[in-house]
Amino acid sequence: MLHGNAKSPRDLDTALRLGVGRIVIDSPSEIARPAAAIGPDGHQKVMVRVIPGISAGGHEKIRTGTDDQKFGLSIADGYAQHAIARILGQPQLELTGLHCHLGSQITSVKPYLVAVRRMVGLMSRLRDQHGLVLPELDLGGGHGIACRPGERALDLMALARKVRTELAEACATADLPVPRLIIEPGRAIAGPAGIALYRVLAVKHTGDRVFVAVDGGMSDNPRPALYGVRYAPRLIGRHSTAAPARVTVVGRHCEAGDLLAADAELPADLRPGDLLAVPVAGAYHLSMASGYNLVGRPPVVAVGDGLARLLVGRESRFSYGAAVG
Ligand SMILES: Cc1ncc(COP(=O)(O)O)c(C=O)c1O
């Protein structure tokens, strides 16, 4: 599936060349372009990403189910319905179903059930208007996971059970066949598989606070600075018997907002040279990492069965220069 609110002509060409399964149309300007790119005899399956008008997710900046954000086409103002009618007028495009993605870090099943009702409602209206029976329904991802001990995660078994029941009931009421259900888990798969490691560079007291500065920060993980995600770093590599202390773990970039963990509990004898491990760093870390302050992205190492293998080398000023030069 090809997603995105702004697909470049190159994205589209590459996806078509590689035989992409479905293009998820996110704006009206994306209807004519694939139709033209595949030519009059071509054929491409597409879905339409609709905004169901549901607010869910861990923070305002990762909520994508409401009308006041950039992803998808709104059911409420009719742009989704309008785009669907236009797609039906393009013989090369086969609309296989509707798509929605409510947001990220959703810890309750309820918003998904509301989404099922709204999506089936739209499918039923499309059947009445166009005689269209859509065989697929994609409910996106957003399955919330715990980043710190004690945090709530989405109950995946309950999600599977209740969504299927809700879908069957909604379709029976609307007299529609039950579509093939698609979900797009992201963080729930990749997040727990990764750990970020930092070297402590400096420890200092300022007023009541203890700042622990490490050799990374918002360049490898912008999420605490962007929308207040909270992590629980741990000391690794040595055993400390010191009492726990509240510290603020910060990065090395030239922003006062360059935080990694605002209220971490770490041994009071933490010192330069120590290693900190941040669990649940497998999703939205490396893919969001940037060259902020030209510090360079960290390496990625695969670890298993007592073996370690370098997957991505450390980015240096030299490799950045070579890449842009
Ligand atoms: C369309 C779509 N599907 C699925 C996902 C995965 O979301 P998550 O990692 O929160 O499960 C995203 C994340 O941005 C997305 O945009």
mmCIF file of C-alpha atoms and ligand atoms in Angstrom:
data_model
loop_
_atom_site.group_PDB
_atom_site.id
_atom_site.type_symbol
_atom_site.label_atom_id
_atom_site.label_comp_id
_atom_site.label_asym_id
_atom_site.label_seq_id
_atom_site.Cartn_x
_atom_site.Cartn_y
_atom_site.Cartn_z
ATOM 1 C CA MET A 1 0.000 0.000 0.000
ATOM 2 C CA LEU A 2 1.215 3.466 -0.792
ATOM 3 C CA HIS A 3 0.284 6.031 1.838
ATOM 4 C CA GLY A 4 0.999 9.705 2.355
ATOM 5 C CA ASN A 5 -0.733 13.061 2.203
ATOM 6 C CA ALA A 6 1.715 14.335 -0.440
ATOM 7 C CA LYS A 7 2.956 11.660 -2.801
ATOM 8 C CA SER A 8 5.499 12.934 -5.300
ATOM 9 C CA PRO A 9 5.271 11.959 -9.000
ATOM 10 C CA ARG A 10 8.365 9.853 -8.343
ATOM 11 C CA ASP A 11 6.701 8.064 -5.406
ATOM 12 C CA LEU A 12 3.762 7.223 -7.654
ATOM 13 C CA ASP A 13 5.910 6.078 -10.580
ATOM 14 C CA THR A 14 8.050 3.881 -8.328
ATOM 15 C CA ALA A 15 5.014 2.360 -6.627
ATOM 16 C CA LEU A 16 3.381 1.590 -9.969
ATOM 17 C CA ARG A 17 6.597 0.165 -11.402
ATOM 18 C CA LEU A 18 6.960 -2.129 -8.392
ATOM 19 C CA GLY A 19 3.346 -3.274 -8.687
ATOM 20 C CA VAL A 20 1.982 -1.647 -5.529
ATOM 21 C CA GLY A 21 -1.105 -3.428 -4.191
ATOM 22 C CA ARG A 22 -3.164 -0.349 -3.411
ATOM 23 C CA ILE A 23 -2.671 3.401 -3.605
ATOM 24 C CA VAL A 24 -4.446 5.121 -0.734
ATOM 25 C CA ILE A 25 -5.838 8.341 -2.175
ATOM 26 C CA ASP A 26 -5.537 11.209 0.265
ATOM 27 C CA SER A 27 -6.517 14.210 -1.840
ATOM 28 C CA PRO A 28 -8.485 14.924 -5.047
ATOM 29 C CA SER A 29 -5.297 15.757 -6.948
ATOM 30 C CA GLU A 30 -4.194 12.131 -6.525
ATOM 31 C CA ILE A 31 -7.063 10.736 -8.598
ATOM 32 C CA ALA A 32 -6.137 11.810 -12.101
ATOM 33 C CA ARG A 33 -2.380 11.327 -11.650
ATOM 34 C CA PRO A 34 -2.243 7.534 -11.184
ATOM 35 C CA ALA A 35 -4.954 7.124 -13.814
ATOM 36 C CA ALA A 36 -2.796 9.088 -16.273
ATOM 37 C CA ALA A 37 0.428 7.337 -15.222
ATOM 38 C CA ILE A 38 -0.902 3.825 -15.880
ATOM 39 C CA GLY A 39 -2.374 4.760 -19.263
ATOM 40 C CA PRO A 40 -5.804 4.012 -20.778
ATOM 41 C CA ASP A 41 -5.390 0.215 -20.665
ATOM 42 C CA GLY A 42 -3.836 0.064 -17.196
ATOM 43 C CA HIS A 43 -5.434 -1.062 -13.962
ATOM 44 C CA GLN A 44 -4.711 -0.063 -10.382
ATOM 45 C CA LYS A 45 -6.447 -0.842 -7.106
ATOM 46 C CA VAL A 46 -6.983 2.170 -4.880
ATOM 47 C CA MET A 47 -8.539 2.987 -1.515
ATOM 48 C CA VAL A 48 -9.708 6.333 -0.187
ATOM 49 C CA ARG A 49 -8.517 7.588 3.166
ATOM 50 C CA VAL A 50 -11.475 9.209 4.878
ATOM 51 C CA ILE A 51 -11.672 11.296 8.015
ATOM 52 C CA PRO A 52 -14.308 9.674 10.214
ATOM 53 C CA GLY A 53 -14.453 12.629 12.635
ATOM 54 C CA ILE A 54 -13.122 10.780 15.710
ATOM 55 C CA SER A 55 -10.641 12.199 18.189
ATOM 56 C CA ALA A 56 -8.306 9.480 19.523
ATOM 57 C CA GLY A 57 -4.601 9.145 20.239
ATOM 58 C CA GLY A 58 -1.950 9.987 22.786
ATOM 59 C CA HIS A 59 -1.434 13.652 21.838
ATOM 60 C CA GLU A 60 -3.057 16.317 19.669
ATOM 61 C CA LYS A 61 -0.168 16.088 17.170
ATOM 62 C CA ILE A 62 -0.684 12.388 16.522
ATOM 63 C CA ARG A 63 -4.497 12.484 16.162
ATOM 64 C CA THR A 64 -5.505 11.984 12.560
ATOM 65 C CA GLY A 65 -9.191 11.098 12.743
ATOM 66 C CA THR A 66 -10.567 14.644 13.055
ATOM 67 C CA ASP A 67 -11.462 17.297 10.497
ATOM 68 C CA ASP A 68 -8.859 19.845 11.621
ATOM 69 C CA GLN A 69 -5.743 18.020 10.405
ATOM 70 C CA LYS A 70 -4.053 17.297 7.097
ATOM 71 C CA PHE A 71 -4.678 13.586 6.448
ATOM 72 C CA GLY A 72 -7.603 12.119 4.539
ATOM 73 C CA LEU A 73 -10.843 13.421 3.053
ATOM 74 C CA SER A 74 -13.715 14.426 5.259
ATOM 75 C CA ILE A 75 -17.034 12.598 5.376
ATOM 76 C CA ALA A 76 -18.621 15.561 7.162
ATOM 77 C CA ASP A 77 -18.033 18.116 4.393
ATOM 78 C CA GLY A 78 -18.594 15.610 1.562
ATOM 79 C CA TYR A 79 -15.088 15.754 0.040
ATOM 80 C CA ALA A 80 -14.644 12.018 0.618
ATOM 81 C CA GLN A 81 -17.898 11.227 -1.207
ATOM 82 C CA HIS A 82 -16.960 13.615 -4.021
ATOM 83 C CA ALA A 83 -13.537 11.966 -4.482
ATOM 84 C CA ILE A 84 -15.146 8.516 -4.527
ATOM 85 C CA ALA A 85 -17.564 9.585 -7.274
ATOM 86 C CA ARG A 86 -14.610 10.869 -9.311
ATOM 87 C CA ILE A 87 -12.670 7.620 -8.831
ATOM 88 C CA LEU A 88 -15.668 5.655 -10.071
ATOM 89 C CA GLY A 89 -15.455 7.735 -13.271
ATOM 90 C CA GLN A 90 -11.873 6.530 -13.901
ATOM 91 C CA PRO A 91 -12.103 3.091 -15.533
ATOM 92 C CA GLN A 92 -8.424 2.288 -14.809
ATOM 93 C CA LEU A 93 -8.923 2.701 -11.066
ATOM 94 C CA GLU A 94 -10.609 0.014 -9.015
ATOM 95 C CA LEU A 95 -11.834 1.247 -5.650
ATOM 96 C CA THR A 96 -11.421 -1.728 -3.297
ATOM 97 C CA GLY A 97 -12.456 -0.032 -0.084
ATOM 98 C CA LEU A 98 -12.284 2.762 2.450
ATOM 99 C CA HIS A 99 -9.366 3.521 4.743
ATOM 100 C CA CYS A 100 -9.068 5.460 7.975
ATOM 101 C CA HIS A 101 -6.276 5.890 10.501
ATOM 102 C CA LEU A 102 -7.417 7.503 13.719
ATOM 103 C CA GLY A 103 -4.029 8.356 15.160
ATOM 104 C CA SER A 104 -1.306 6.850 17.308
ATOM 105 C CA GLN A 105 -0.984 5.560 20.851
ATOM 106 C CA ILE A 106 -4.694 4.746 21.184
ATOM 107 C CA THR A 107 -5.226 2.706 24.346
ATOM 108 C CA SER A 108 -8.991 2.143 24.193
ATOM 109 C CA VAL A 109 -10.980 -0.076 21.811
ATOM 110 C CA LYS A 110 -13.943 2.302 21.749
ATOM 111 C CA PRO A 111 -12.761 4.746 19.043
ATOM 112 C CA TYR A 112 -12.213 1.820 16.669
ATOM 113 C CA LEU A 113 -15.799 0.663 17.227
ATOM 114 C CA VAL A 114 -17.111 4.155 16.487
ATOM 115 C CA ALA A 115 -14.940 4.167 13.347
ATOM 116 C CA VAL A 116 -16.416 0.838 12.223
ATOM 117 C CA ARG A 117 -19.951 2.279 12.547
ATOM 118 C CA ARG A 118 -19.071 5.454 10.632
ATOM 119 C CA MET A 119 -17.223 3.616 7.875
ATOM 120 C CA VAL A 120 -20.026 1.099 7.403
ATOM 121 C CA GLY A 121 -22.494 4.008 7.392
ATOM 122 C CA LEU A 122 -20.572 5.566 4.501
ATOM 123 C CA MET A 123 -20.313 2.188 2.718
ATOM 124 C CA SER A 124 -24.058 1.822 2.992
ATOM 125 C CA ARG A 125 -24.681 5.302 1.526
ATOM 126 C CA LEU A 126 -22.260 4.526 -1.333
ATOM 127 C CA ARG A 127 -24.172 1.334 -2.047
ATOM 128 C CA ASP A 128 -27.443 3.281 -2.182
ATOM 129 C CA GLN A 129 -26.002 6.082 -4.342
ATOM 130 C CA HIS A 130 -23.713 4.193 -6.718
ATOM 131 C CA GLY A 131 -24.657 0.527 -6.322
ATOM 132 C CA LEU A 132 -21.116 0.071 -4.990
ATOM 133 C CA VAL A 133 -20.311 -2.833 -2.643
ATOM 134 C CA LEU A 134 -16.789 -2.376 -1.314
ATOM 135 C CA PRO A 135 -14.930 -5.619 -0.502
ATOM 136 C CA GLU A 136 -12.302 -4.131 1.867
ATOM 137 C CA LEU A 137 -12.167 -1.939 4.948
ATOM 138 C CA ASP A 138 -8.873 -0.685 6.399
ATOM 139 C CA LEU A 139 -8.921 0.636 9.961
ATOM 140 C CA GLY A 140 -5.272 1.749 10.042
ATOM 141 C CA GLY A 141 -3.052 1.329 13.082
ATOM 142 C CA GLY A 142 -2.483 3.324 16.237
ATOM 143 C CA HIS A 143 -2.385 0.427 18.697
ATOM 144 C CA GLY A 144 -1.003 1.971 21.873
ATOM 145 C CA ILE A 145 1.974 0.470 23.715
ATOM 146 C CA ALA A 146 3.565 1.213 27.103
ATOM 147 C CA CYS A 147 6.769 3.273 26.976
ATOM 148 C CA ARG A 148 7.221 3.260 30.778
ATOM 149 C CA PRO A 149 6.424 0.703 33.478
ATOM 150 C CA GLY A 150 2.769 0.860 34.517
ATOM 151 C CA GLU A 151 1.567 2.638 31.371
ATOM 152 C CA ARG A 152 -1.565 1.393 29.679
ATOM 153 C CA ALA A 153 -1.413 -0.478 26.352
ATOM 154 C CA LEU A 154 -4.233 -1.331 23.944
ATOM 155 C CA ASP A 155 -5.692 -4.793 24.578
ATOM 156 C CA LEU A 156 -5.172 -6.361 21.140
ATOM 157 C CA MET A 157 -7.279 -9.448 21.851
ATOM 158 C CA ALA A 158 -10.212 -7.260 22.904
ATOM 159 C CA LEU A 159 -9.673 -5.072 19.833
ATOM 160 C CA ALA A 160 -9.757 -8.083 17.494
ATOM 161 C CA ARG A 161 -12.840 -9.578 19.140
ATOM 162 C CA LYS A 162 -14.882 -6.405 19.472
ATOM 163 C CA VAL A 163 -14.036 -4.912 16.072
ATOM 164 C CA ARG A 164 -15.048 -8.105 14.311
ATOM 165 C CA THR A 165 -18.314 -8.301 16.235
ATOM 166 C CA GLU A 166 -19.081 -4.611 15.640
ATOM 167 C CA LEU A 167 -18.317 -4.967 11.936
ATOM 168 C CA ALA A 168 -20.517 -8.038 11.565
ATOM 169 C CA GLU A 169 -23.399 -6.311 13.373
ATOM 170 C CA ALA A 170 -23.067 -3.020 11.502
ATOM 171 C CA CYS A 171 -22.969 -4.838 8.148
ATOM 172 C CA ALA A 172 -25.974 -6.990 9.059
ATOM 173 C CA THR A 173 -27.948 -3.845 9.984
ATOM 174 C CA ALA A 174 -26.922 -2.144 6.721
ATOM 175 C CA ASP A 175 -27.530 -5.317 4.721
ATOM 176 C CA LEU A 176 -23.961 -5.319 3.414
ATOM 177 C CA PRO A 177 -21.557 -8.250 3.076
ATOM 178 C CA VAL A 178 -18.777 -8.116 5.706
ATOM 179 C CA PRO A 179 -15.691 -6.647 4.004
ATOM 180 C CA ARG A 180 -12.204 -8.041 4.390
ATOM 181 C CA LEU A 181 -10.767 -6.233 7.390
ATOM 182 C CA ILE A 182 -7.270 -4.745 7.128
ATOM 183 C CA ILE A 183 -5.240 -3.268 9.984
ATOM 184 C CA GLU A 184 -1.868 -1.530 9.879
ATOM 185 C CA PRO A 185 -0.017 -2.036 13.150
ATOM 186 C CA GLY A 186 3.174 0.024 13.307
ATOM 187 C CA ARG A 187 4.587 0.877 16.693
ATOM 188 C CA ALA A 188 3.003 -2.154 18.382
ATOM 189 C CA ILE A 189 5.298 -4.388 16.302
ATOM 190 C CA ALA A 190 8.451 -2.330 15.950
ATOM 191 C CA GLY A 191 8.490 -0.263 19.168
ATOM 192 C CA PRO A 192 9.383 -2.899 21.775
ATOM 193 C CA ALA A 193 11.986 -4.434 19.425
ATOM 194 C CA GLY A 194 14.415 -1.517 19.829
ATOM 195 C CA ILE A 195 16.493 -0.040 22.648
ATOM 196 C CA ALA A 196 18.288 3.317 22.390
ATOM 197 C CA LEU A 197 21.678 3.525 24.098
ATOM 198 C CA TYR A 198 23.232 6.788 25.245
ATOM 199 C CA ARG A 199 26.549 7.626 26.876
ATOM 200 C CA VAL A 200 26.362 10.107 29.754
ATOM 201 C CA LEU A 201 28.605 13.102 28.977
ATOM 202 C CA ALA A 202 27.873 15.434 31.881
ATOM 203 C CA VAL A 203 25.986 15.545 35.183
ATOM 204 C CA LYS A 204 25.221 18.864 36.856
ATOM 205 C CA HIS A 205 23.003 20.436 39.507
ATOM 206 C CA THR A 206 21.087 23.607 38.664
ATOM 207 C CA GLY A 207 18.911 24.815 41.528
ATOM 208 C CA ASP A 208 16.840 21.819 42.617
ATOM 209 C CA ARG A 209 17.368 19.922 39.406
ATOM 210 C CA VAL A 210 19.939 17.428 38.269
ATOM 211 C CA PHE A 211 20.654 17.488 34.541
ATOM 212 C CA VAL A 212 22.145 14.399 32.933
ATOM 213 C CA ALA A 213 23.396 15.233 29.437
ATOM 214 C CA VAL A 214 23.932 12.419 26.932
ATOM 215 C CA ASP A 215 25.567 12.020 23.523
ATOM 216 C CA GLY A 216 22.279 12.211 21.548
ATOM 217 C CA GLY A 217 18.943 13.915 22.037
ATOM 218 C CA MET A 218 16.365 15.503 19.776
ATOM 219 C CA SER A 219 18.348 14.564 16.658
ATOM 220 C CA ASP A 220 17.814 10.848 17.264
ATOM 221 C CA ASN A 221 14.481 11.132 19.101
ATOM 222 C CA PRO A 222 12.519 14.365 18.614
ATOM 223 C CA ARG A 223 9.334 13.036 20.183
ATOM 224 C CA PRO A 224 9.782 14.173 23.812
ATOM 225 C CA ALA A 225 10.490 17.704 22.503
ATOM 226 C CA LEU A 226 7.728 17.603 19.846
ATOM 227 C CA TYR A 227 4.874 16.233 21.873
ATOM 228 C CA GLY A 228 5.981 15.342 25.357
ATOM 229 C CA VAL A 229 6.478 11.588 25.028
ATOM 230 C CA ARG A 230 7.878 10.206 28.275
ATOM 231 C CA TYR A 231 10.488 7.477 28.552
ATOM 232 C CA ALA A 232 12.101 5.550 31.402
ATOM 233 C CA PRO A 233 15.892 5.375 30.868
ATOM 234 C CA ARG A 234 17.855 2.832 32.904
ATOM 235 C CA LEU A 235 21.480 2.575 33.902
ATOM 236 C CA ILE A 236 23.198 -0.382 32.263
ATOM 237 C CA GLY A 237 26.752 -1.715 32.207
ATOM 238 C CA ARG A 238 27.405 -1.396 35.944
ATOM 239 C CA HIS A 239 25.531 -2.126 39.128
ATOM 240 C CA SER A 240 24.858 0.842 41.384
ATOM 241 C CA THR A 241 23.809 0.589 45.026
ATOM 242 C CA ALA A 242 23.129 4.358 45.231
ATOM 243 C CA ALA A 243 19.618 5.515 46.120
ATOM 244 C CA PRO A 244 17.400 6.539 43.204
ATOM 245 C CA ALA A 245 17.223 10.247 42.367
ATOM 246 C CA ARG A 246 14.932 12.291 40.104
ATOM 247 C CA VAL A 247 16.914 13.620 37.178
ATOM 248 C CA THR A 248 16.267 15.300 33.843
ATOM 249 C CA VAL A 249 17.955 13.533 30.962
ATOM 250 C CA VAL A 250 18.784 16.036 28.214
ATOM 251 C CA GLY A 251 20.474 15.894 24.834
ATOM 252 C CA ARG A 252 23.496 17.753 23.515
ATOM 253 C CA HIS A 253 21.745 20.079 21.048
ATOM 254 C CA CYS A 254 21.493 23.855 21.245
ATOM 255 C CA GLU A 255 17.884 24.013 22.468
ATOM 256 C CA ALA A 256 16.713 24.300 26.061
ATOM 257 C CA GLY A 257 13.808 22.079 24.968
ATOM 258 C CA ASP A 258 16.177 19.248 23.993
ATOM 259 C CA LEU A 259 14.811 16.756 26.547
ATOM 260 C CA LEU A 260 14.871 12.973 26.496
ATOM 261 C CA ALA A 261 13.262 12.230 29.857
ATOM 262 C CA ALA A 262 11.994 15.023 32.081
ATOM 263 C CA ASP A 263 11.572 13.119 35.335
ATOM 264 C CA ALA A 264 13.629 9.954 35.157
ATOM 265 C CA GLU A 265 14.487 7.941 38.228
ATOM 266 C CA LEU A 266 18.165 6.940 38.079
ATOM 267 C CA PRO A 267 20.893 6.126 40.651
ATOM 268 C CA ALA A 268 22.172 9.234 42.442
ATOM 269 C CA ASP A 269 25.805 8.351 41.644
ATOM 270 C CA LEU A 270 25.287 8.614 37.863
ATOM 271 C CA ARG A 271 28.463 9.956 36.246
ATOM 272 C CA PRO A 272 30.022 10.726 32.862
ATOM 273 C CA GLY A 273 30.863 7.538 30.995
ATOM 274 C CA ASP A 274 27.775 5.672 32.241
ATOM 275 C CA LEU A 275 25.480 4.047 29.712
ATOM 276 C CA LEU A 276 21.720 4.658 29.671
ATOM 277 C CA ALA A 277 19.269 2.363 27.907
ATOM 278 C CA VAL A 278 15.873 3.649 26.760
ATOM 279 C CA PRO A 279 13.442 0.806 26.087
ATOM 280 C CA VAL A 280 10.706 0.856 23.405
ATOM 281 C CA ALA A 281 12.860 2.724 20.888
ATOM 282 C CA GLY A 282 12.130 0.575 17.845
ATOM 283 C CA ALA A 283 9.494 2.821 16.259
ATOM 284 C CA TYR A 284 9.636 6.509 15.309
ATOM 285 C CA HIS A 285 13.232 6.898 16.446
ATOM 286 C CA LEU A 286 15.575 6.206 13.568
ATOM 287 C CA SER A 287 12.828 6.988 11.032
ATOM 288 C CA MET A 288 12.410 10.422 12.656
ATOM 289 C CA ALA A 289 16.099 11.039 13.325
ATOM 290 C CA SER A 290 17.571 14.100 11.655
ATOM 291 C CA GLY A 291 20.811 15.921 11.153
ATOM 292 C CA TYR A 292 19.804 18.485 13.779
ATOM 293 C CA ASN A 293 22.868 20.580 14.655
ATOM 294 C CA LEU A 294 24.858 18.282 12.345
ATOM 295 C CA VAL A 295 25.457 15.900 15.228
ATOM 296 C CA GLY A 296 24.882 12.859 12.992
ATOM 297 C CA ARG A 297 22.595 9.888 13.361
ATOM 298 C CA PRO A 298 23.612 6.974 15.586
ATOM 299 C CA PRO A 299 24.420 3.497 14.286
ATOM 300 C CA VAL A 300 21.888 0.643 14.389
ATOM 301 C CA VAL A 301 23.031 -2.721 15.687
ATOM 302 C CA ALA A 302 21.049 -5.960 15.499
ATOM 303 C CA VAL A 303 21.482 -8.146 18.569
ATOM 304 C CA GLY A 304 20.368 -11.755 19.039
ATOM 305 C CA ASP A 305 21.620 -15.031 20.492
ATOM 306 C CA GLY A 306 24.729 -13.352 21.915
ATOM 307 C CA LEU A 307 25.722 -11.935 18.524
ATOM 308 C CA ALA A 308 25.772 -8.321 17.327
ATOM 309 C CA ARG A 309 25.764 -7.088 13.733
ATOM 310 C CA LEU A 310 26.046 -3.516 12.495
ATOM 311 C CA LEU A 311 23.017 -2.734 10.289
ATOM 312 C CA VAL A 312 23.525 1.023 9.752
ATOM 313 C CA GLY A 313 26.823 2.792 10.366
ATOM 314 C CA ARG A 314 27.150 5.945 12.451
ATOM 315 C CA GLU A 315 26.566 9.087 10.400
ATOM 316 C CA SER A 316 29.512 11.418 10.502
ATOM 317 C CA ARG A 317 30.156 14.875 9.139
ATOM 318 C CA PHE A 318 32.213 13.118 6.511
ATOM 319 C CA SER A 319 29.446 10.712 5.413
ATOM 320 C CA TYR A 320 26.900 13.591 5.404
ATOM 321 C CA GLY A 321 29.286 15.690 3.283
ATOM 322 C CA ALA A 322 29.838 12.781 0.919
ATOM 323 C CA ALA A 323 26.074 12.211 0.634
ATOM 324 C CA VAL A 324 25.242 15.840 -0.194
ATOM 325 C CA GLY A 325 28.433 16.544 -2.130
HETATM 326 C C1 LIG B 1 -1.766 5.327 7.522
HETATM 327 C C2 LIG B 1 -1.067 4.802 8.710
HETATM 328 N N1 LIG B 1 -1.281 3.533 9.088
HETATM 329 C C3 LIG B 1 -0.665 3.011 10.179
HETATM 330 C C4 LIG B 1 0.217 3.771 10.923
HETATM 331 C C5 LIG B 1 0.860 3.129 12.131
HETATM 332 O O1 LIG B 1 0.532 3.771 13.299
HETATM 333 P P1 LIG B 1 1.050 3.202 14.711
HETATM 334 O O2 LIG B 1 2.538 3.077 14.615
HETATM 335 O O3 LIG B 1 0.632 4.225 15.696
HETATM 336 O O4 LIG B 1 0.391 1.860 14.897
HETATM 337 C C6 LIG B 1 0.468 5.099 10.568
HETATM 338 C C7 LIG B 1 1.391 5.931 11.348
HETATM 339 O O5 LIG B 1 1.680 7.057 11.066
HETATM 340 C C8 LIG B 1 -0.193 5.631 9.436
HETATM 341 O O6 LIG B 1 -0.001 6.887 9.051
#
